[in-house]
Amino acid sequence: MTTLLISHPSSLRHVTPPGHPERADRMRAVEQALEDERFALLQRVEAPEGTLAQVELCHPAAYAQAISEASPQEGLVQIDADTIMSPGTLAAVLHGVGGAVHAVDEVMSGRVSNAFSAMRPPGHHAESDKAMGFCFFNNAAIAARHAQKAHGAERVAIVDWDVHHGNGTQEIFWGDASVLYASTHEMPLYPGTGAPSERGEHGTIVNAPLRAGDGTDVFRDAFESAILPRLDDFRPDLVIVSAGFDAHWRDPLANINLKEADFAWATQKLMAIADRHAGGRLVSILEGGYDLEGLSKSTAAHVMALMRG
C-alpha cells in the first residue's frame, strides 16, 4: 500500500501582494522538499477541479456563488484584510477542494493507505459563509462531509495542529455529533477562538490551546492528555489532518517552538488512531506554514511518517 501525494499547478497561480506570507513560494518549497529520493515511492497525481456541489457540502450555494463571482479578470480583489483574490485564485481554490475530495475517495476505497493534499490557499479559517484568514472554502470540512455522503463514514475526526485555531471548521461542525474537531493552537492569537470551554453542542469540539513560547513537551502533553484519548473514545471511521506547519519555531506569524520531529511524532500518533479504529484511513490537507525552510522540512517529516518511513 502507498501514500498518495496530490498537487496541482494552479496553486502557483493564486497571487498575493508582495510581502504577503501566504505566497506561491510556499508550494515551491513543498514541491522541492518532496522531490528528494526518499519520496520516490510516493504515488503522485494532479488534483481534479472541485465542483460547486462539493463546496456546497459545507457552504451555502449563495456564498459559493459570491466567491465565484468575486474572481477578478485582472488585478487583485480584497475579500478581507488579508484574504485576496487574483485571476488565478478561483481555480486554485477549486482544485484544493478537488484534491481533498479525491484524497478521501482514494483512501476510503482502499486504493491507497493514506494521502496528503499539498495545495494552497489553506481552508480551515473559512466559515460556512465567510472567507477569512487567507481561506475561501474549508477543504478539511468538505472532505469530512464527502466521506460521510459518498462513502458512508459515520464518524470523522479532524485534527488540526496549525498554530492558528481553525475557527471555520469549528463553526461548521459546532452542532454535529458525527464529526470530532480537535485542535492545538497558540492562544491568544488570530482568530481569537479556541478556548477549552468551546466544546460544541455535543461535546465534539476539543480545544487544547498552547501559550507563546511553548514547545515540544507542552505540545506532546496536550496531544496525549487532551486529544488522543478523545479520538480513541470517538472511534473515527476516517482521520483528517489539518496539517499547518506554522507552529514551527522558525515561523514568523506565531510564537510556538515545535521542530520537524514533533510533526512526525504527531503524525505517527494519528496514524495509530487510524490503525485502531479506521483501517488506517487518514487524509492530510496542507494548511499554514510561512517560513519556507520550516515548511519544507516539516512537510518532509510529515510525509515520511505517512509513508511509515
Short mmCIF file of the C-alpha atoms (twelve columns), coordinates in Angstrom:
data_MODEL
# 
_entry.id   MODEL 
# 
loop_
_atom_site.group_PDB 
_atom_site.id 
_atom_site.type_symbol 
_atom_site.label_atom_id 
_atom_site.label_alt_id 
_atom_site.label_comp_id 
_atom_site.label_asym_id 
_atom_site.label_seq_id 
_atom_site.Cartn_x 
_atom_site.Cartn_y 
_atom_site.Cartn_z 
_atom_site.pdbx_PDB_model_num 
ATOM 1   C CA . MET A 1   0.000   0.000  0.000   1 
ATOM 2   C CA . THR A 2   1.155   3.509  -0.759  1 
ATOM 3   C CA . THR A 3   0.908   7.137  0.246   1 
ATOM 4   C CA . LEU A 4   -0.730  9.419  -2.302  1 
ATOM 5   C CA . LEU A 5   0.543   12.960 -2.931  1 
ATOM 6   C CA . ILE A 6   -1.962  15.300 -4.568  1 
ATOM 7   C CA . SER A 7   -0.993  18.674 -6.015  1 
ATOM 8   C CA . HIS A 8   -1.811  20.972 -8.912  1 
ATOM 9   C CA . PRO A 9   -0.019  23.826 -10.737 1 
ATOM 10  C CA . SER A 10  -2.972  26.134 -10.085 1 
ATOM 11  C CA . SER A 11  -1.629  26.553 -6.543  1 
ATOM 12  C CA . LEU A 12  1.176   28.642 -8.029  1 
ATOM 13  C CA . ARG A 13  -1.258  30.925 -9.844  1 
ATOM 14  C CA . HIS A 14  -3.057  32.209 -6.743  1 
ATOM 15  C CA . VAL A 15  -1.255  35.557 -6.494  1 
ATOM 16  C CA . THR A 16  -0.988  37.638 -3.333  1 
ATOM 17  C CA . PRO A 17  0.664   41.060 -2.927  1 
ATOM 18  C CA . PRO A 18  4.418   41.409 -2.312  1 
ATOM 19  C CA . GLY A 19  5.221   40.668 1.321   1 
ATOM 20  C CA . HIS A 20  2.097   38.576 1.892   1 
ATOM 21  C CA . PRO A 21  3.034   35.442 3.879   1 
ATOM 22  C CA . GLU A 22  0.650   33.115 2.008   1 
ATOM 23  C CA . ARG A 23  2.581   33.129 -1.263  1 
ATOM 24  C CA . ALA A 24  3.347   30.822 -4.166  1 
ATOM 25  C CA . ASP A 25  6.869   30.178 -2.880  1 
ATOM 26  C CA . ARG A 26  5.261   28.023 -0.181  1 
ATOM 27  C CA . MET A 27  4.280   25.491 -2.849  1 
ATOM 28  C CA . ARG A 28  7.699   25.634 -4.449  1 
ATOM 29  C CA . ALA A 29  9.266   24.853 -1.076  1 
ATOM 30  C CA . VAL A 30  6.933   21.877 -0.540  1 
ATOM 31  C CA . GLU A 31  7.493   20.554 -4.060  1 
ATOM 32  C CA . GLN A 32  11.264  20.826 -3.729  1 
ATOM 33  C CA . ALA A 33  11.242  19.009 -0.392  1 
ATOM 34  C CA . LEU A 34  9.214   16.125 -1.810  1 
ATOM 35  C CA . GLU A 35  11.459  15.740 -4.870  1 
ATOM 36  C CA . ASP A 36  14.086  14.124 -2.623  1 
ATOM 37  C CA . GLU A 37  14.850  10.489 -3.446  1 
ATOM 38  C CA . ARG A 38  13.380  9.472  -0.076  1 
ATOM 39  C CA . PHE A 39  9.969   10.152 -1.599  1 
ATOM 40  C CA . ALA A 40  10.438  8.141  -4.793  1 
ATOM 41  C CA . LEU A 41  7.739   5.671  -3.747  1 
ATOM 42  C CA . LEU A 42  5.032   8.303  -3.362  1 
ATOM 43  C CA . GLN A 43  2.135   7.895  -5.752  1 
ATOM 44  C CA . ARG A 44  1.655   11.328 -7.331  1 
ATOM 45  C CA . VAL A 45  -1.418  12.716 -9.083  1 
ATOM 46  C CA . GLU A 46  -2.760  16.112 -10.062 1 
ATOM 47  C CA . ALA A 47  -5.883  17.224 -8.242  1 
ATOM 48  C CA . PRO A 48  -9.116  17.332 -10.211 1 
ATOM 49  C CA . GLU A 49  -11.049 20.576 -10.143 1 
ATOM 50  C CA . GLY A 50  -13.666 20.555 -7.412  1 
ATOM 51  C CA . THR A 51  -17.287 21.380 -8.129  1 
ATOM 52  C CA . LEU A 52  -19.644 23.885 -6.571  1 
ATOM 53  C CA . ALA A 53  -21.769 20.917 -5.492  1 
ATOM 54  C CA . GLN A 54  -18.813 19.692 -3.437  1 
ATOM 55  C CA . VAL A 55  -18.285 23.166 -1.997  1 
ATOM 56  C CA . GLU A 56  -21.960 23.213 -1.028  1 
ATOM 57  C CA . LEU A 57  -21.448 20.215 1.256   1 
ATOM 58  C CA . CYS A 58  -20.297 22.827 3.795   1 
ATOM 59  C CA . HIS A 59  -21.012 26.253 2.324   1 
ATOM 60  C CA . PRO A 60  -24.352 27.780 1.232   1 
ATOM 61  C CA . ALA A 61  -24.854 27.989 -2.526  1 
ATOM 62  C CA . ALA A 62  -25.161 31.784 -2.346  1 
ATOM 63  C CA . TYR A 63  -21.761 32.060 -0.645  1 
ATOM 64  C CA . ALA A 64  -20.086 29.718 -3.120  1 
ATOM 65  C CA . GLN A 65  -21.563 31.732 -5.977  1 
ATOM 66  C CA . ALA A 66  -20.449 35.017 -4.405  1 
ATOM 67  C CA . ILE A 67  -16.839 33.807 -4.192  1 
ATOM 68  C CA . SER A 68  -17.022 32.630 -7.780  1 
ATOM 69  C CA . GLU A 69  -18.410 35.972 -8.945  1 
ATOM 70  C CA . ALA A 70  -15.773 37.927 -6.981  1 
ATOM 71  C CA . SER A 71  -12.999 36.386 -9.081  1 
ATOM 72  C CA . PRO A 72  -11.280 39.211 -10.990 1 
ATOM 73  C CA . GLN A 73  -10.333 39.188 -14.663 1 
ATOM 74  C CA . GLU A 74  -7.231  41.193 -13.790 1 
ATOM 75  C CA . GLY A 75  -5.582  42.698 -10.751 1 
ATOM 76  C CA . LEU A 76  -6.352  41.794 -7.147  1 
ATOM 77  C CA . VAL A 77  -9.607  41.870 -5.184  1 
ATOM 78  C CA . GLN A 78  -9.515  42.154 -1.385  1 
ATOM 79  C CA . ILE A 79  -12.087 39.911 0.307   1 
ATOM 80  C CA . ASP A 80  -10.980 40.935 3.789   1 
ATOM 81  C CA . ALA A 81  -7.872  42.497 5.306   1 
ATOM 82  C CA . ASP A 82  -5.620  39.570 4.394   1 
ATOM 83  C CA . THR A 83  -7.710  37.363 2.073   1 
ATOM 84  C CA . ILE A 84  -7.124  38.294 -1.556  1 
ATOM 85  C CA . MET A 85  -8.251  37.005 -4.954  1 
ATOM 86  C CA . SER A 86  -6.276  37.185 -8.189  1 
ATOM 87  C CA . PRO A 87  -7.372  35.903 -11.623 1 
ATOM 88  C CA . GLY A 88  -5.865  32.501 -10.726 1 
ATOM 89  C CA . THR A 89  -7.344  32.195 -7.255  1 
ATOM 90  C CA . LEU A 90  -10.677 30.556 -8.067  1 
ATOM 91  C CA . ALA A 91  -9.029  27.723 -9.986  1 
ATOM 92  C CA . ALA A 92  -6.547  27.185 -7.139  1 
ATOM 93  C CA . VAL A 93  -9.329  27.137 -4.555  1 
ATOM 94  C CA . LEU A 94  -11.464 24.696 -6.561  1 
ATOM 95  C CA . HIS A 95  -8.513  22.384 -7.179  1 
ATOM 96  C CA . GLY A 96  -7.885  22.485 -3.432  1 
ATOM 97  C CA . VAL A 97  -11.432 21.255 -2.911  1 
ATOM 98  C CA . GLY A 98  -10.992 18.660 -5.633  1 
ATOM 99  C CA . GLY A 99  -7.729  17.469 -4.135  1 
ATOM 100 C CA . ALA A 100 -9.277  16.992 -0.702  1 
ATOM 101 C CA . VAL A 101 -12.249 15.106 -2.159  1 
ATOM 102 C CA . HIS A 102 -10.008 12.936 -4.343  1 
ATOM 103 C CA . ALA A 103 -7.851  12.105 -1.323  1 
ATOM 104 C CA . VAL A 104 -10.937 10.883 0.512   1 
ATOM 105 C CA . ASP A 105 -12.068 8.824  -2.483  1 
ATOM 106 C CA . GLU A 106 -8.720  7.087  -2.826  1 
ATOM 107 C CA . VAL A 107 -8.298  6.397  0.889   1 
ATOM 108 C CA . MET A 108 -11.880 5.297  1.568   1 
ATOM 109 C CA . SER A 109 -11.797 2.961  -1.447  1 
ATOM 110 C CA . GLY A 110 -8.624  1.321  -0.155  1 
ATOM 111 C CA . ARG A 111 -6.634  2.143  -3.265  1 
ATOM 112 C CA . VAL A 112 -4.008  3.907  -1.099  1 
ATOM 113 C CA . SER A 113 -3.109  3.750  2.584   1 
ATOM 114 C CA . ASN A 114 -3.245  7.496  3.183   1 
ATOM 115 C CA . ALA A 115 -2.986  10.733 1.259   1 
ATOM 116 C CA . PHE A 116 -1.539  14.245 1.519   1 
ATOM 117 C CA . SER A 117 -3.135  17.074 -0.460  1 
ATOM 118 C CA . ALA A 118 -0.436  19.725 -0.840  1 
ATOM 119 C CA . MET A 119 -2.357  22.723 -2.122  1 
ATOM 120 C CA . ARG A 120 -2.849  26.406 -1.399  1 
ATOM 121 C CA . PRO A 121 -4.591  28.568 -0.296  1 
ATOM 122 C CA . PRO A 122 -5.430  26.931 3.050   1 
ATOM 123 C CA . GLY A 123 -9.004  26.423 4.207   1 
ATOM 124 C CA . HIS A 124 -9.538  25.965 7.944   1 
ATOM 125 C CA . HIS A 125 -10.441 29.600 8.731   1 
ATOM 126 C CA . ALA A 126 -13.255 29.610 6.154   1 
ATOM 127 C CA . GLU A 127 -16.598 29.539 7.969   1 
ATOM 128 C CA . SER A 128 -19.762 28.341 6.312   1 
ATOM 129 C CA . ASP A 129 -20.475 31.760 4.814   1 
ATOM 130 C CA . LYS A 130 -17.304 33.779 5.403   1 
ATOM 131 C CA . ALA A 131 -13.857 33.890 3.797   1 
ATOM 132 C CA . MET A 132 -11.082 34.968 6.162   1 
ATOM 133 C CA . GLY A 133 -7.504  34.310 7.218   1 
ATOM 134 C CA . PHE A 134 -6.270  33.533 3.669   1 
ATOM 135 C CA . CYS A 135 -9.082  30.919 3.310   1 
ATOM 136 C CA . PHE A 136 -12.084 30.709 0.962   1 
ATOM 137 C CA . PHE A 137 -13.536 27.173 1.149   1 
ATOM 138 C CA . ASN A 138 -12.917 24.771 4.026   1 
ATOM 139 C CA . ASN A 139 -11.185 21.811 2.398   1 
ATOM 140 C CA . ALA A 140 -10.959 19.667 5.545   1 
ATOM 141 C CA . ALA A 141 -14.642 20.171 6.343   1 
ATOM 142 C CA . ILE A 142 -15.654 19.388 2.767   1 
ATOM 143 C CA . ALA A 143 -13.507 16.248 2.877   1 
ATOM 144 C CA . ALA A 144 -15.275 15.104 6.052   1 
ATOM 145 C CA . ARG A 145 -18.749 15.681 4.636   1 
ATOM 146 C CA . HIS A 146 -17.793 13.940 1.385   1 
ATOM 147 C CA . ALA A 147 -16.568 10.898 3.329   1 
ATOM 148 C CA . GLN A 148 -19.921 10.729 5.033   1 
ATOM 149 C CA . LYS A 149 -22.086 11.361 1.988   1 
ATOM 150 C CA . ALA A 150 -20.201 9.387  -0.662  1 
ATOM 151 C CA . HIS A 151 -18.592 6.624  1.396   1 
ATOM 152 C CA . GLY A 152 -20.886 6.118  4.367   1 
ATOM 153 C CA . ALA A 153 -18.417 7.160  7.054   1 
ATOM 154 C CA . GLU A 154 -20.404 7.518  10.262  1 
ATOM 155 C CA . ARG A 155 -17.799 9.309  12.375  1 
ATOM 156 C CA . VAL A 156 -14.997 11.522 11.060  1 
ATOM 157 C CA . ALA A 157 -12.290 13.122 13.187  1 
ATOM 158 C CA . ILE A 158 -10.474 16.277 12.097  1 
ATOM 159 C CA . VAL A 159 -7.262  17.039 13.973  1 
ATOM 160 C CA . ASP A 160 -5.791  20.496 13.409  1 
ATOM 161 C CA . TRP A 161 -2.256  21.332 14.584  1 
ATOM 162 C CA . ASP A 162 -1.946  24.604 12.655  1 
ATOM 163 C CA . VAL A 163 -0.756  27.292 15.061  1 
ATOM 164 C CA . HIS A 164 -3.901  29.339 14.349  1 
ATOM 165 C CA . HIS A 165 -7.210  27.918 15.558  1 
ATOM 166 C CA . GLY A 166 -9.457  26.517 12.840  1 
ATOM 167 C CA . ASN A 167 -12.453 28.670 13.639  1 
ATOM 168 C CA . GLY A 168 -14.117 27.742 10.363  1 
ATOM 169 C CA . THR A 169 -14.005 24.012 10.945  1 
ATOM 170 C CA . GLN A 170 -15.249 24.518 14.490  1 
ATOM 171 C CA . GLU A 171 -18.140 26.691 13.313  1 
ATOM 172 C CA . ILE A 172 -19.199 24.264 10.582  1 
ATOM 173 C CA . PHE A 173 -19.332 21.260 12.934  1 
ATOM 174 C CA . TRP A 174 -20.366 23.024 16.162  1 
ATOM 175 C CA . GLY A 175 -23.743 21.271 16.243  1 
ATOM 176 C CA . ASP A 176 -22.706 17.971 14.642  1 
ATOM 177 C CA . ALA A 177 -22.167 14.904 16.818  1 
ATOM 178 C CA . SER A 178 -20.785 12.884 13.877  1 
ATOM 179 C CA . VAL A 179 -17.610 14.962 13.431  1 
ATOM 180 C CA . LEU A 180 -14.998 15.440 16.143  1 
ATOM 181 C CA . TYR A 181 -12.836 18.549 15.736  1 
ATOM 182 C CA . ALA A 182 -9.679  18.665 17.862  1 
ATOM 183 C CA . SER A 183 -7.112  21.467 17.780  1 
ATOM 184 C CA . THR A 184 -3.822  22.556 19.270  1 
ATOM 185 C CA . HIS A 185 -3.021  26.204 18.568  1 
ATOM 186 C CA . GLU A 186 -1.425  29.262 20.113  1 
ATOM 187 C CA . MET A 187 -3.749  31.391 22.220  1 
ATOM 188 C CA . PRO A 188 -4.184  34.311 22.331  1 
ATOM 189 C CA . LEU A 189 -3.584  34.632 18.594  1 
ATOM 190 C CA . TYR A 190 -5.613  35.109 15.412  1 
ATOM 191 C CA . PRO A 191 -8.513  34.404 15.032  1 
ATOM 192 C CA . GLY A 192 -9.221  34.581 18.777  1 
ATOM 193 C CA . THR A 193 -11.283 31.405 19.093  1 
ATOM 194 C CA . GLY A 194 -10.289 28.025 20.516  1 
ATOM 195 C CA . ALA A 195 -10.676 28.210 24.291  1 
ATOM 196 C CA . PRO A 196 -11.085 24.869 26.112  1 
ATOM 197 C CA . SER A 197 -14.594 25.954 27.100  1 
ATOM 198 C CA . GLU A 198 -15.641 25.913 23.420  1 
ATOM 199 C CA . ARG A 199 -16.915 22.332 23.252  1 
ATOM 200 C CA . GLY A 200 -19.767 22.357 20.717  1 
ATOM 201 C CA . GLU A 201 -23.359 21.304 21.221  1 
ATOM 202 C CA . HIS A 202 -22.424 17.633 21.625  1 
ATOM 203 C CA . GLY A 203 -19.005 17.922 23.268  1 
ATOM 204 C CA . THR A 204 -17.283 17.020 19.988  1 
ATOM 205 C CA . ILE A 205 -15.075 20.133 19.890  1 
ATOM 206 C CA . VAL A 206 -11.752 19.619 21.709  1 
ATOM 207 C CA . ASN A 207 -9.506  22.668 22.059  1 
ATOM 208 C CA . ALA A 208 -6.073  22.340 23.670  1 
ATOM 209 C CA . PRO A 209 -4.512  25.814 23.371  1 
ATOM 210 C CA . LEU A 210 -0.802  26.461 23.803  1 
ATOM 211 C CA . ARG A 211 0.860   29.628 25.085  1 
ATOM 212 C CA . ALA A 212 3.535   31.708 23.391  1 
ATOM 213 C CA . GLY A 213 6.899   30.093 23.962  1 
ATOM 214 C CA . ASP A 214 5.566   26.558 24.400  1 
ATOM 215 C CA . GLY A 215 7.449   23.808 22.608  1 
ATOM 216 C CA . THR A 216 7.814   20.063 22.280  1 
ATOM 217 C CA . ASP A 217 6.924   18.975 25.803  1 
ATOM 218 C CA . VAL A 218 3.766   21.055 26.193  1 
ATOM 219 C CA . PHE A 219 2.567   20.231 22.665  1 
ATOM 220 C CA . ARG A 220 3.039   16.499 23.139  1 
ATOM 221 C CA . ASP A 221 1.405   16.596 26.553  1 
ATOM 222 C CA . ALA A 222 -1.620  18.408 25.101  1 
ATOM 223 C CA . PHE A 223 -1.879  15.788 22.382  1 
ATOM 224 C CA . GLU A 224 -1.570  12.857 24.758  1 
ATOM 225 C CA . SER A 225 -3.771  14.183 27.542  1 
ATOM 226 C CA . ALA A 226 -6.488  16.142 25.718  1 
ATOM 227 C CA . ILE A 227 -6.721  14.906 22.121  1 
ATOM 228 C CA . LEU A 228 -5.664  11.275 21.710  1 
ATOM 229 C CA . PRO A 229 -7.973  9.880  24.442  1 
ATOM 230 C CA . ARG A 230 -10.946 11.691 22.897  1 
ATOM 231 C CA . LEU A 231 -10.091 10.252 19.491  1 
ATOM 232 C CA . ASP A 232 -9.956  6.738  20.912  1 
ATOM 233 C CA . ASP A 233 -13.325 7.241  22.603  1 
ATOM 234 C CA . PHE A 234 -14.816 8.651  19.386  1 
ATOM 235 C CA . ARG A 235 -13.588 5.707  17.226  1 
ATOM 236 C CA . PRO A 236 -13.496 7.556  13.889  1 
ATOM 237 C CA . ASP A 237 -14.027 5.839  10.538  1 
ATOM 238 C CA . LEU A 238 -11.615 8.347  8.982   1 
ATOM 239 C CA . VAL A 239 -8.977  10.693 10.381  1 
ATOM 240 C CA . ILE A 240 -8.408  14.018 8.602   1 
ATOM 241 C CA . VAL A 241 -5.419  16.172 9.486   1 
ATOM 242 C CA . SER A 242 -5.420  19.942 9.014   1 
ATOM 243 C CA . ALA A 243 -1.654  19.988 8.631   1 
ATOM 244 C CA . GLY A 244 -0.382  23.502 9.205   1 
ATOM 245 C CA . PHE A 245 3.324   23.848 9.920   1 
ATOM 246 C CA . ASP A 246 3.348   27.375 11.351  1 
ATOM 247 C CA . ALA A 247 3.875   26.119 14.902  1 
ATOM 248 C CA . HIS A 248 7.477   25.502 13.774  1 
ATOM 249 C CA . TRP A 249 9.991   27.554 15.749  1 
ATOM 250 C CA . ARG A 250 11.095  29.439 12.634  1 
ATOM 251 C CA . ASP A 251 7.620   30.653 11.636  1 
ATOM 252 C CA . PRO A 252 7.181   34.455 11.600  1 
ATOM 253 C CA . LEU A 253 3.437   34.516 12.345  1 
ATOM 254 C CA . ALA A 254 3.453   32.829 15.760  1 
ATOM 255 C CA . ASN A 255 5.473   32.000 18.849  1 
ATOM 256 C CA . ILE A 256 5.370   28.213 19.296  1 
ATOM 257 C CA . ASN A 257 8.638   26.297 19.174  1 
ATOM 258 C CA . LEU A 258 7.945   22.959 17.516  1 
ATOM 259 C CA . LYS A 259 10.517  21.055 15.477  1 
ATOM 260 C CA . GLU A 260 10.139  18.768 12.499  1 
ATOM 261 C CA . ALA A 261 10.297  15.741 14.804  1 
ATOM 262 C CA . ASP A 262 7.189   16.952 16.625  1 
ATOM 263 C CA . PHE A 263 5.133   16.887 13.441  1 
ATOM 264 C CA . ALA A 264 6.441   13.403 12.623  1 
ATOM 265 C CA . TRP A 265 5.535   12.254 16.147  1 
ATOM 266 C CA . ALA A 266 2.027   13.691 15.927  1 
ATOM 267 C CA . THR A 267 1.562   12.086 12.507  1 
ATOM 268 C CA . GLN A 268 2.541   8.697  13.901  1 
ATOM 269 C CA . LYS A 269 0.147   9.103  16.834  1 
ATOM 270 C CA . LEU A 270 -2.751  9.889  14.489  1 
ATOM 271 C CA . MET A 271 -1.818  7.007  12.202  1 
ATOM 272 C CA . ALA A 272 -2.018  4.718  15.242  1 
ATOM 273 C CA . ILE A 273 -5.527  6.031  15.969  1 
ATOM 274 C CA . ALA A 274 -6.471  5.406  12.336  1 
ATOM 275 C CA . ASP A 275 -4.981  1.903  12.510  1 
ATOM 276 C CA . ARG A 276 -7.027  1.071  15.626  1 
ATOM 277 C CA . HIS A 277 -10.367 2.418  14.508  1 
ATOM 278 C CA . ALA A 278 -10.407 3.300  10.791  1 
ATOM 279 C CA . GLY A 279 -8.494  0.598  8.954   1 
ATOM 280 C CA . GLY A 280 -5.570  3.020  8.695   1 
ATOM 281 C CA . ARG A 281 -7.612  5.541  6.711   1 
ATOM 282 C CA . LEU A 282 -6.050  9.009  7.052   1 
ATOM 283 C CA . VAL A 283 -6.177  12.087 4.824   1 
ATOM 284 C CA . SER A 284 -3.875  15.057 5.419   1 
ATOM 285 C CA . ILE A 285 -4.535  18.500 3.980   1 
ATOM 286 C CA . LEU A 286 -1.979  21.318 3.976   1 
ATOM 287 C CA . GLU A 287 -2.972  24.432 5.906   1 
ATOM 288 C CA . GLY A 288 -0.442  27.089 7.040   1 
ATOM 289 C CA . GLY A 289 3.326   27.346 7.360   1 
ATOM 290 C CA . TYR A 290 5.024   30.574 6.324   1 
ATOM 291 C CA . ASP A 291 8.744   30.125 6.890   1 
ATOM 292 C CA . LEU A 292 9.911   28.306 3.775   1 
ATOM 293 C CA . GLU A 293 12.632  26.272 5.467   1 
ATOM 294 C CA . GLY A 294 10.403  25.316 8.386   1 
ATOM 295 C CA . LEU A 295 7.584   24.441 5.987   1 
ATOM 296 C CA . SER A 296 9.728   22.305 3.688   1 
ATOM 297 C CA . LYS A 297 11.437  20.364 6.478   1 
ATOM 298 C CA . SER A 298 8.221   19.859 8.439   1 
ATOM 299 C CA . THR A 299 6.324   18.696 5.359   1 
ATOM 300 C CA . ALA A 300 9.096   16.220 4.587   1 
ATOM 301 C CA . ALA A 301 8.952   14.843 8.144   1 
ATOM 302 C CA . HIS A 302 5.150   14.568 7.975   1 
ATOM 303 C CA . VAL A 303 5.092   12.782 4.635   1 
ATOM 304 C CA . MET A 304 7.929   10.452 5.614   1 
ATOM 305 C CA . ALA A 305 5.865   9.457  8.657   1 
ATOM 306 C CA . LEU A 306 2.823   8.873  6.431   1 
ATOM 307 C CA . MET A 307 4.992   6.534  4.320   1 
ATOM 308 C CA . ARG A 308 5.887   4.726  7.568   1 
ATOM 309 C CA . GLY A 309 9.494   5.658  6.921   1 
# 
